[in-house]
Short mmCIF file of C-alpha atoms and ligand atoms in Angstrom, two decimals:
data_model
loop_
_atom_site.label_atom_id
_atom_site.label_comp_id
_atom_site.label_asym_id
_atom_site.label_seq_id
_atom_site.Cartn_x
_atom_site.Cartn_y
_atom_site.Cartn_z
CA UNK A 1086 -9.63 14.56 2.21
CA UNK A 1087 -11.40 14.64 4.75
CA UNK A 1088 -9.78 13.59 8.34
CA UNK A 1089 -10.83 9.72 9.80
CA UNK A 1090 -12.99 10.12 12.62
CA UNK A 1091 -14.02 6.57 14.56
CA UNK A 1092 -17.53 6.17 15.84
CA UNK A 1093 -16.22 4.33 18.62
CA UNK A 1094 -12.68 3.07 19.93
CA UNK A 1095 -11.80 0.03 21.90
CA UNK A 1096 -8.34 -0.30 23.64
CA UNK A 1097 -7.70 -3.82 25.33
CA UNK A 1098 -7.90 -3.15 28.62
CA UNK A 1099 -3.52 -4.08 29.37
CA UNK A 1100 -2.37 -2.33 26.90
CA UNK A 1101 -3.56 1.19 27.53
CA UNK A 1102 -0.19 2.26 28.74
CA UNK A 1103 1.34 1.39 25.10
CA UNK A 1104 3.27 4.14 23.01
CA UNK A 1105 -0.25 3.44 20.42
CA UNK A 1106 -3.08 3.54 23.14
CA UNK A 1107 -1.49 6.80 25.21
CA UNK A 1108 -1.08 8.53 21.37
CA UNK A 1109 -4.70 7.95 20.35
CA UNK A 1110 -6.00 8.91 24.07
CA UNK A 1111 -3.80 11.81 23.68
CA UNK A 1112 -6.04 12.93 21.14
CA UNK A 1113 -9.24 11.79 21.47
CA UNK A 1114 -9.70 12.11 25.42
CA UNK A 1115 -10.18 9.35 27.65
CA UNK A 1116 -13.92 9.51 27.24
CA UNK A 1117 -13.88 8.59 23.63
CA UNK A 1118 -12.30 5.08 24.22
CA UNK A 1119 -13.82 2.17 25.41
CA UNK A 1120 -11.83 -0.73 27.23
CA UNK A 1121 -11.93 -4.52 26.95
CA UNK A 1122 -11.10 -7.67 28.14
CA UNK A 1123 -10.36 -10.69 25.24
CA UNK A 1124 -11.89 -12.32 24.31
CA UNK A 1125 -14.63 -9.94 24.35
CA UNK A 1126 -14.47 -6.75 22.58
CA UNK A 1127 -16.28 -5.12 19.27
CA UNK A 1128 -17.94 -7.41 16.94
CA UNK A 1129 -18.37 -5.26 13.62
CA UNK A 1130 -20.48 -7.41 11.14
CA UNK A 1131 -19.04 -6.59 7.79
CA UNK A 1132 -15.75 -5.09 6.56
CA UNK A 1133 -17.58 -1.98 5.91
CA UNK A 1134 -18.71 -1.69 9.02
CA UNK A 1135 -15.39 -2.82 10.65
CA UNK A 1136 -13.97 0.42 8.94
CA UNK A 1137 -15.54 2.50 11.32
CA UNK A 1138 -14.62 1.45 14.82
CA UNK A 1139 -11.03 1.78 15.83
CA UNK A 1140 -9.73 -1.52 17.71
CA UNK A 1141 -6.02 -1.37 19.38
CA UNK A 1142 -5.04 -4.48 20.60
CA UNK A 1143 -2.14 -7.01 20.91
CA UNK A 1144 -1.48 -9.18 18.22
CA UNK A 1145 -0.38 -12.91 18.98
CA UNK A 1146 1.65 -14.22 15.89
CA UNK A 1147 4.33 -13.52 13.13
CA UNK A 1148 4.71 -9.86 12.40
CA UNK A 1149 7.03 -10.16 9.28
CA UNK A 1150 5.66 -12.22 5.92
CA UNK A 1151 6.98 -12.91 2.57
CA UNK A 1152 4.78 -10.60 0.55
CA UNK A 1153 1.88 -12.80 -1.23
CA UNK A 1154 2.76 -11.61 -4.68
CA UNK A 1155 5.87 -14.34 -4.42
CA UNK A 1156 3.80 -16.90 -6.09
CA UNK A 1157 4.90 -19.38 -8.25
CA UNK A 1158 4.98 -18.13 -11.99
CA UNK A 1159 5.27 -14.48 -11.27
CA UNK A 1160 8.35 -12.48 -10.83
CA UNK A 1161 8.47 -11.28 -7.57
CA UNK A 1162 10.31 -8.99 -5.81
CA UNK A 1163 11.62 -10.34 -2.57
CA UNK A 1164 9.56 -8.01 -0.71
CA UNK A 1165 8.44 -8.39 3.01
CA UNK A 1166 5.48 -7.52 4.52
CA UNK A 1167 4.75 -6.14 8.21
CA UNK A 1168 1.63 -6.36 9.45
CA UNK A 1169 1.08 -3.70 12.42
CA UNK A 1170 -2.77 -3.05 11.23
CA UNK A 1171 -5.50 -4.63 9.73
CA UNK A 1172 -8.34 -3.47 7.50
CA UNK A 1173 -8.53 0.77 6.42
CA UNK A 1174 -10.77 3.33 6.66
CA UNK A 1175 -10.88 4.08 2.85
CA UNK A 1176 -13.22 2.04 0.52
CA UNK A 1177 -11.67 1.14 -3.15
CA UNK A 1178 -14.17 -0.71 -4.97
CA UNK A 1179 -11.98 -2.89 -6.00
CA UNK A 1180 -10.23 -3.13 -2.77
CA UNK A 1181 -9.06 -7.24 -1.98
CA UNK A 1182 -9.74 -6.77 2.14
CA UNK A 1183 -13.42 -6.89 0.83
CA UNK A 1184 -12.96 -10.33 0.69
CA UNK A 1185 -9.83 -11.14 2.92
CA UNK A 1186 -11.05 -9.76 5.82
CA UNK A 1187 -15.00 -10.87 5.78
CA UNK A 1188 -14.18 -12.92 9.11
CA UNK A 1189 -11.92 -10.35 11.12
CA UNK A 1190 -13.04 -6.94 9.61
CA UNK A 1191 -12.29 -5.25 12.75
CA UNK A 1192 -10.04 -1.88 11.94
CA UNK A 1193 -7.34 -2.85 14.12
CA UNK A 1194 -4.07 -1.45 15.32
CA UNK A 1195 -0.97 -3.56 17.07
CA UNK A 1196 -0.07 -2.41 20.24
CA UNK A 1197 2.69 -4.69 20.76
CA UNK A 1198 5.26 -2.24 18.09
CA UNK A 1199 8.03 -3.06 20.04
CA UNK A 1200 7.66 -6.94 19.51
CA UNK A 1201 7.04 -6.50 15.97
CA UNK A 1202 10.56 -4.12 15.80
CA UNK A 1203 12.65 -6.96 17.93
CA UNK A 1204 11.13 -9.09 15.11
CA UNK A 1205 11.99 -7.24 12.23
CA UNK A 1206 15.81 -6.37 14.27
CA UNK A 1207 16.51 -10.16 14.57
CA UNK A 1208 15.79 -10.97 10.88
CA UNK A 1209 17.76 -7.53 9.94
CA UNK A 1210 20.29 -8.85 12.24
CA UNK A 1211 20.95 -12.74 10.94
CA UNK A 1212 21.79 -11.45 7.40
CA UNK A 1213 23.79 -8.18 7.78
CA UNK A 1214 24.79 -8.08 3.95
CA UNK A 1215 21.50 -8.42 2.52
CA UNK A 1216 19.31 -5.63 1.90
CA UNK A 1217 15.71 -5.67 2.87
CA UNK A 1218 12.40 -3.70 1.57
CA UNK A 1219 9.66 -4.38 4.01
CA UNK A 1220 6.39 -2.57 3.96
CA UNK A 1221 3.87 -2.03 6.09
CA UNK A 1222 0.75 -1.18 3.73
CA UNK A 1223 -0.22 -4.87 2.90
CA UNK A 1224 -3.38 -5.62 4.75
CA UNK A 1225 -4.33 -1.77 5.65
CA UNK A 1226 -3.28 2.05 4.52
CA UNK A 1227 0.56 2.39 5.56
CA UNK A 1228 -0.45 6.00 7.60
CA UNK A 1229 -4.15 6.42 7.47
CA UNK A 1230 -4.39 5.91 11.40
CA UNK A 1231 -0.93 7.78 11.66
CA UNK A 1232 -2.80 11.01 12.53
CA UNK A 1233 -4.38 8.91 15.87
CA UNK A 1234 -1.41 6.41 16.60
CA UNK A 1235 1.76 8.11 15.83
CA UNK A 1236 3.22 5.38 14.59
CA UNK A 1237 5.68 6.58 12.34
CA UNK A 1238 7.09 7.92 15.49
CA UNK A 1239 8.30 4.59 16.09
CA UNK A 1240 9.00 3.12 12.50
CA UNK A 1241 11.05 5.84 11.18
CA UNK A 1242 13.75 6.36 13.90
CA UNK A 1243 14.15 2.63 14.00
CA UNK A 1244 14.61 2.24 10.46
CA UNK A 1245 16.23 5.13 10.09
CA UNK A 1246 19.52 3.57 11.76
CA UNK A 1247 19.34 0.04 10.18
CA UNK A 1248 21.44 0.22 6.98
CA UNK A 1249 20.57 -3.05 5.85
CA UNK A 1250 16.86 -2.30 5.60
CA UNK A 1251 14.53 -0.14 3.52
CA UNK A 1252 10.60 0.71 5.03
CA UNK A 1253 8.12 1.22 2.68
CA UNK A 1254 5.21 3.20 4.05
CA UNK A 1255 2.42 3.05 1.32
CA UNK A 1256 -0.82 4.76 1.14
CA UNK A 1257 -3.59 6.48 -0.55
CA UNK A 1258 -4.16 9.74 2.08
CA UNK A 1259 -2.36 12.50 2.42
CA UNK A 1260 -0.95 12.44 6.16
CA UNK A 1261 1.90 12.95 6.27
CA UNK A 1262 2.46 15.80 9.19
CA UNK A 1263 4.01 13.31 11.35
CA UNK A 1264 6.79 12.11 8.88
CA UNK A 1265 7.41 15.56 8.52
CA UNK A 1266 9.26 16.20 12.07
CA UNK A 1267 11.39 12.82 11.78
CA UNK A 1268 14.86 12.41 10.10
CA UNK A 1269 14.52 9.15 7.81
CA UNK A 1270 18.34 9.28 6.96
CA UNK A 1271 17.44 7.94 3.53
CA UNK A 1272 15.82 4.73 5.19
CA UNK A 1273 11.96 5.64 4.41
CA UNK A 1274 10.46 5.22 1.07
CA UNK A 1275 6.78 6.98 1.17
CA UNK A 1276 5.11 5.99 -1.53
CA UNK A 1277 1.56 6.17 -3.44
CA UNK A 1278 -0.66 4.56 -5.29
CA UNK A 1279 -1.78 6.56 -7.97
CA UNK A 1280 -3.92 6.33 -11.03
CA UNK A 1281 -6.26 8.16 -13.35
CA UNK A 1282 -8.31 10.93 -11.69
CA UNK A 1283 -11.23 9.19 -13.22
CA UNK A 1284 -10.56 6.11 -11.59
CA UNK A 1285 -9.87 7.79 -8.14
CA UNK A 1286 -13.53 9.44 -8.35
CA UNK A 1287 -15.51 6.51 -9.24
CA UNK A 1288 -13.65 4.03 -7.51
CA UNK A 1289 -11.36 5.25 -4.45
CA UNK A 1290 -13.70 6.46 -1.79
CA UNK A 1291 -12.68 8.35 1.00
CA UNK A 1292 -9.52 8.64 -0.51
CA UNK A 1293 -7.26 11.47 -0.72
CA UNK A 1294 -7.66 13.28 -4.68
CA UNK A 1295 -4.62 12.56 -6.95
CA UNK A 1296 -3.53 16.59 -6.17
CA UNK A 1297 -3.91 15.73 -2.45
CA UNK A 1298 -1.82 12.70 -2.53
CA UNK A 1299 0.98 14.54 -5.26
CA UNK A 1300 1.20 17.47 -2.45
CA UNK A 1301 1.62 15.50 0.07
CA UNK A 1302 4.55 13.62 -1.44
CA UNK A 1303 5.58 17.07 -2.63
CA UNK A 1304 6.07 17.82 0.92
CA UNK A 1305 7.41 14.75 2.10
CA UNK A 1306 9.99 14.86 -0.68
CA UNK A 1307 11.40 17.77 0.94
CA UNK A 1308 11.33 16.81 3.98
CA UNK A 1309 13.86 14.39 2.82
CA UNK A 1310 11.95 10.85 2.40
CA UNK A 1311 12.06 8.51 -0.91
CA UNK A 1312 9.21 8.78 -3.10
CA UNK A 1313 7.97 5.62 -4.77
CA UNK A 1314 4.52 5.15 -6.89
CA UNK A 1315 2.38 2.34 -7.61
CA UNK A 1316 -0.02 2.75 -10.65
CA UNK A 1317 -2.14 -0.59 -9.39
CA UNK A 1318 -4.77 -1.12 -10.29
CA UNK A 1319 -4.78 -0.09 -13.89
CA UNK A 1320 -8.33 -0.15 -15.30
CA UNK A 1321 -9.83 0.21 -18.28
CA UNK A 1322 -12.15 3.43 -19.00
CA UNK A 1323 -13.46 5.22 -21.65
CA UNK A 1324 -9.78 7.94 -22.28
CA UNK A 1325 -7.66 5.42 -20.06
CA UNK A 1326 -4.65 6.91 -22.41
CA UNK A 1327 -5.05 10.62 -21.62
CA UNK A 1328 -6.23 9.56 -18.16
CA UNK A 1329 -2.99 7.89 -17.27
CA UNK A 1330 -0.86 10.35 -18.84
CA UNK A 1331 -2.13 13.05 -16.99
CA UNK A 1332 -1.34 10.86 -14.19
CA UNK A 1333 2.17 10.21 -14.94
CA UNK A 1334 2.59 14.21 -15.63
CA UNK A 1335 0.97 15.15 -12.53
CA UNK A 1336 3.53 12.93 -10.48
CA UNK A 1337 6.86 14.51 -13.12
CA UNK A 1338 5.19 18.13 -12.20
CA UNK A 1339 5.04 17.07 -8.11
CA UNK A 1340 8.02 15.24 -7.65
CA UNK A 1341 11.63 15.95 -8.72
CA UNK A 1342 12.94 12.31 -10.41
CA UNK A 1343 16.00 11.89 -8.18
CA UNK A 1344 13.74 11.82 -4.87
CA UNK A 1345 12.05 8.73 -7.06
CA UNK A 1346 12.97 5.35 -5.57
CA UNK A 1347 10.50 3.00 -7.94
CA UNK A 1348 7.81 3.02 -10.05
CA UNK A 1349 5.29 0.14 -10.06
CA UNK A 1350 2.06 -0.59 -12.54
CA UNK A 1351 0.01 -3.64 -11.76
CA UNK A 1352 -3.33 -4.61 -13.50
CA UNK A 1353 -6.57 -5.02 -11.85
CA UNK A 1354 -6.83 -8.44 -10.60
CA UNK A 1355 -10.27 -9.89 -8.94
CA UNK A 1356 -10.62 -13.18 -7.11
CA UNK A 1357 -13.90 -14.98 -8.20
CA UNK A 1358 -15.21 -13.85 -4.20
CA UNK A 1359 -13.66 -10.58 -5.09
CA UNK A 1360 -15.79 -9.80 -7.74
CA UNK A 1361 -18.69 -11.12 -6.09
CA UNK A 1362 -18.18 -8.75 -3.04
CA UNK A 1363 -17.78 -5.94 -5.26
CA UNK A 1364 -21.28 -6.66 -7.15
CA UNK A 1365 -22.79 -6.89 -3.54
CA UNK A 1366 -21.66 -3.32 -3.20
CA UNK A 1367 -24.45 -0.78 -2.40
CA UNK A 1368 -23.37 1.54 -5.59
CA UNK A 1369 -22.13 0.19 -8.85
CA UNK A 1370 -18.06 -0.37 -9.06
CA UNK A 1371 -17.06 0.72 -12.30
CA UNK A 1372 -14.34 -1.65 -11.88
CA UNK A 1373 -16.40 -4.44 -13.23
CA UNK A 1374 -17.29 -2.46 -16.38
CA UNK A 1375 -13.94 -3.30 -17.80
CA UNK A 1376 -13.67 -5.99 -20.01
CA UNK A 1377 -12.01 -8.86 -17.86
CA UNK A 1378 -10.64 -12.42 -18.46
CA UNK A 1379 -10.04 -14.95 -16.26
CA UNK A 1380 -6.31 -16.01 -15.90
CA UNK A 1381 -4.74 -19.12 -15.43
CA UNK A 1382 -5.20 -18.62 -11.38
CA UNK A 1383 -8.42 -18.45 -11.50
CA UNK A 1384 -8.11 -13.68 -10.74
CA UNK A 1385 -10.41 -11.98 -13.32
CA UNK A 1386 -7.96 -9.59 -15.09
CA UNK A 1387 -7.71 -7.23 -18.06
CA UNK A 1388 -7.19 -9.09 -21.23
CA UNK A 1389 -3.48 -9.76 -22.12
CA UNK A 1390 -3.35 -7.50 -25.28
CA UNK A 1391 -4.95 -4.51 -23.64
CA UNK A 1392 -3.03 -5.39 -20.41
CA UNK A 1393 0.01 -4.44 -22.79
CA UNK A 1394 -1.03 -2.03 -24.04
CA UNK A 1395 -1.68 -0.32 -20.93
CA UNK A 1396 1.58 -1.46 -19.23
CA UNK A 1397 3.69 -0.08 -22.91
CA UNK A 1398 1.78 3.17 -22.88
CA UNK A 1399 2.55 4.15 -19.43
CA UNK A 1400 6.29 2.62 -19.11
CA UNK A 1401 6.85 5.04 -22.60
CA UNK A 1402 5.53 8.09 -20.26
CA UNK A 1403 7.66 6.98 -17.10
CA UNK A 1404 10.57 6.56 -18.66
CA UNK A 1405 10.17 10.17 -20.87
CA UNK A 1406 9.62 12.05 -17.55
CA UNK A 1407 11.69 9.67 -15.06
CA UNK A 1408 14.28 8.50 -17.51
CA UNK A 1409 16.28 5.55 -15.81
CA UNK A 1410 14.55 5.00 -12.46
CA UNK A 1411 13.46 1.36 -11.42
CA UNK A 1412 10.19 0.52 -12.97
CA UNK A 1413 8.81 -3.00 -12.31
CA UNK A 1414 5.65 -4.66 -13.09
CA UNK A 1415 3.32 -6.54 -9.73
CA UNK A 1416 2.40 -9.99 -10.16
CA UNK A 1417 2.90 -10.41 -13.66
CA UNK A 1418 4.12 -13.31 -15.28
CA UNK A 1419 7.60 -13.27 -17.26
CA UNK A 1420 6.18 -12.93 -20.98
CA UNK A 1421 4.62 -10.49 -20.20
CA UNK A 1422 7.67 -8.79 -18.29
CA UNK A 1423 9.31 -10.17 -21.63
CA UNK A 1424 6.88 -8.00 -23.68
CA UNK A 1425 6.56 -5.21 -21.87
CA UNK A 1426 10.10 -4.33 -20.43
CA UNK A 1427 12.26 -6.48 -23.02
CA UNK A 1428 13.74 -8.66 -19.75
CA UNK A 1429 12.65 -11.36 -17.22
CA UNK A 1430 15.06 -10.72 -14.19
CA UNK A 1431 15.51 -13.30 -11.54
CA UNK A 1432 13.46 -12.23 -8.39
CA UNK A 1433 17.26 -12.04 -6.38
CA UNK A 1434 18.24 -9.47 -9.35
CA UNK A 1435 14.80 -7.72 -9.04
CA UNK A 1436 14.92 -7.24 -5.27
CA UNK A 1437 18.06 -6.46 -5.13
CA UNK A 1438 17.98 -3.87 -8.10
CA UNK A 1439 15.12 -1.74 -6.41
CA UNK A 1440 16.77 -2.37 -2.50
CA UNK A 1441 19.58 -0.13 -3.85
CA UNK A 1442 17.80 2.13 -5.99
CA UNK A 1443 19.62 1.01 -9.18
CA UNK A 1444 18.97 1.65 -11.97
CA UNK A 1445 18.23 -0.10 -14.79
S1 LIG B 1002 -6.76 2.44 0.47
FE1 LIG B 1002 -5.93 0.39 0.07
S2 LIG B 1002 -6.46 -0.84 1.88
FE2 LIG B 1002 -7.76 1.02 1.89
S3 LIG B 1002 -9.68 0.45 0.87
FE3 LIG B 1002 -8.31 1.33 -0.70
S4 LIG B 1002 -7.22 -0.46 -1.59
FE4 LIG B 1002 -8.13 -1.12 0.38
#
């Protein structure tokens, strides 16, 4: 993979003495970084273009979210979200910032980490005895700008001494040489999303290979971290079958099962403005050569039988190389839980099951 270089970086002018800005002038040089005053600043037209200049700056609201996939009719599981970034420097095809971020596609990292921790402390703080799985890759790549910011410096140790709490770092890149020299104390879930080779190819740009990604958590692993895995999105492609189960083998072969906190498959899912981003893209997505239906919330999807199909085939290869770790399905709704994993647990049960790494 190869290392993410910004054409240009702008740090707002007060918060250059930040923990972020002093880590990414530390190695870039002063020279490379440009300052500025809001309202002013980079204007990237595009979130394409937004991917390549680096923006560090405060940020002004909530930190900490319910995640979006909490919507009515789907099981969820009481996940949180914490939004220290915006926008990536990867480019999946079928990637939803396409379309989330068109007005504020500015690749953009929050200074303010200590505000967002006090945050995250106080919520951690008013409920003691419930656990909490909060994840930082929602709207951006959980350590794709950890190689310029560092930031794991700061997320790890913290977490690393809350007992109530579990951080989920999630990406599709293989940097992991800061997590390395920090002691998660079994706090820090790094986790992947993986699928078919194939799909990574065609679709994942400037992603890390499937090898790449397996090594690093190989590493990581060791190191002493959680592992967890998110086969999202699943698409359909000429050998999907073999495809995935090399997948799921490649992951057994890589990772030892007890390092495995949870195992997630989702299905591709497009927004009607989704899709049409992704058919403005300069090269063909192969995404949209699957056959897709739209469901009852208006997100193109794969149809329902080969959506089970797909979800039955790979939970039968999980479970033969992973045996009884937590598997769960993203944004699905509970027939198709029903079908797929013979249950429909409450979202309370489902959080809670995969906070402590139960099994099933
Ligand atoms: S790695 Fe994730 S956030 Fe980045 S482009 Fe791909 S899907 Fe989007």
């Amino acid at each position: 993979m190869t290392p993410f270089a910004p054409e240009a970086v702008w740090i707002e002018r007060g918060e250059v003495g930040t923990p972020l800005a002093q880590a990414v002038i530390a190695r870039l040089g002063a020279d490379a970084v440009r300052l500025f005053d809001p309202p002013d600043g980079p204007r990237p037209v595009g979130v394409r273009a937004g991917k390549r200049v680096l923006v560090l700056r405060r940020h002004g609201g909530a930190f900490l979210r319910q995640c979006p996939a909490g919507t009515a009719g789907l099981v969820c599981c009481s996940y949180l979200t914490l939004n220290l970034a915006s926008n990536c420097p990867m480019d999946c095809a079928y990637c939803f910032l396409q379309d989330y971020l068109a007005d504020a596609p500015a690749l953009t990292a929050y200074t303010n980490v200590g505000e967002a921790l006090a945050e995250v402390a106080a919520v951690l703080d008013a409920h003691p005895a419930r656990p909490f799985r909060i994840g930082t890759g929602e709207i951006a790549d959980s350590l794709a700008l950890d190689p310029l910011t560092a930031l794991s410096r700061q997320l790890v140790p913290f977490f690393a001494a809350r007992p109530n709490a579990t951080l989920e770092l999630k990406t599709k890149t293989e940097c992991v040489d800061e997590l390395l020299a920090l002691e998660p104390n079994g706090r820090v879930v790094v986790s992947w999303s993986l699928n078919a080779a194939a799909v990574i190819r065609r679709d994942e740009p400037g992603t890390a290979t499937l090898a790449e990604r397996l090594g690093a958590a190989r590493r990581v692993a060791e190191a002493g971290y959680r592992i967890g895995a998110h086969f999202d999105p699943l698409v359909e492609f000429d050998g999907w079958e073999r495809g995935y189960a090399e997948a799921v083998d490649a992951l057994a072969a890589a990772v030892d099962r007890r390092h495995i906190a949870w195992v997630s498959l989702g299905s591709l899912r497009l927004t009607p403005a989704l899709a049409q981003a992704v058919r403005r893209r300069e090269t063909p997505a192969g995404v949209l050569a699957a056959e897709l239906v739209a469901g009852p919330d208006g997100k193109a999807r794969v149809w329902r039988g080969l959506r089970l199909r797909m979800y039955r085939a790979l939970v039968t290869r999980l479970r033969a190389a992973f045996g009884d770790v937590p598997l769960y399905l993203c944004m699905e709704p509970a027939p198709v839980w029903r079908q797929v994993m013979d249950e429909v647990p409450s979202d309370r049960a489902l959080g809670l099951r995969l906070a402590a790494g139960a099994s099933w």
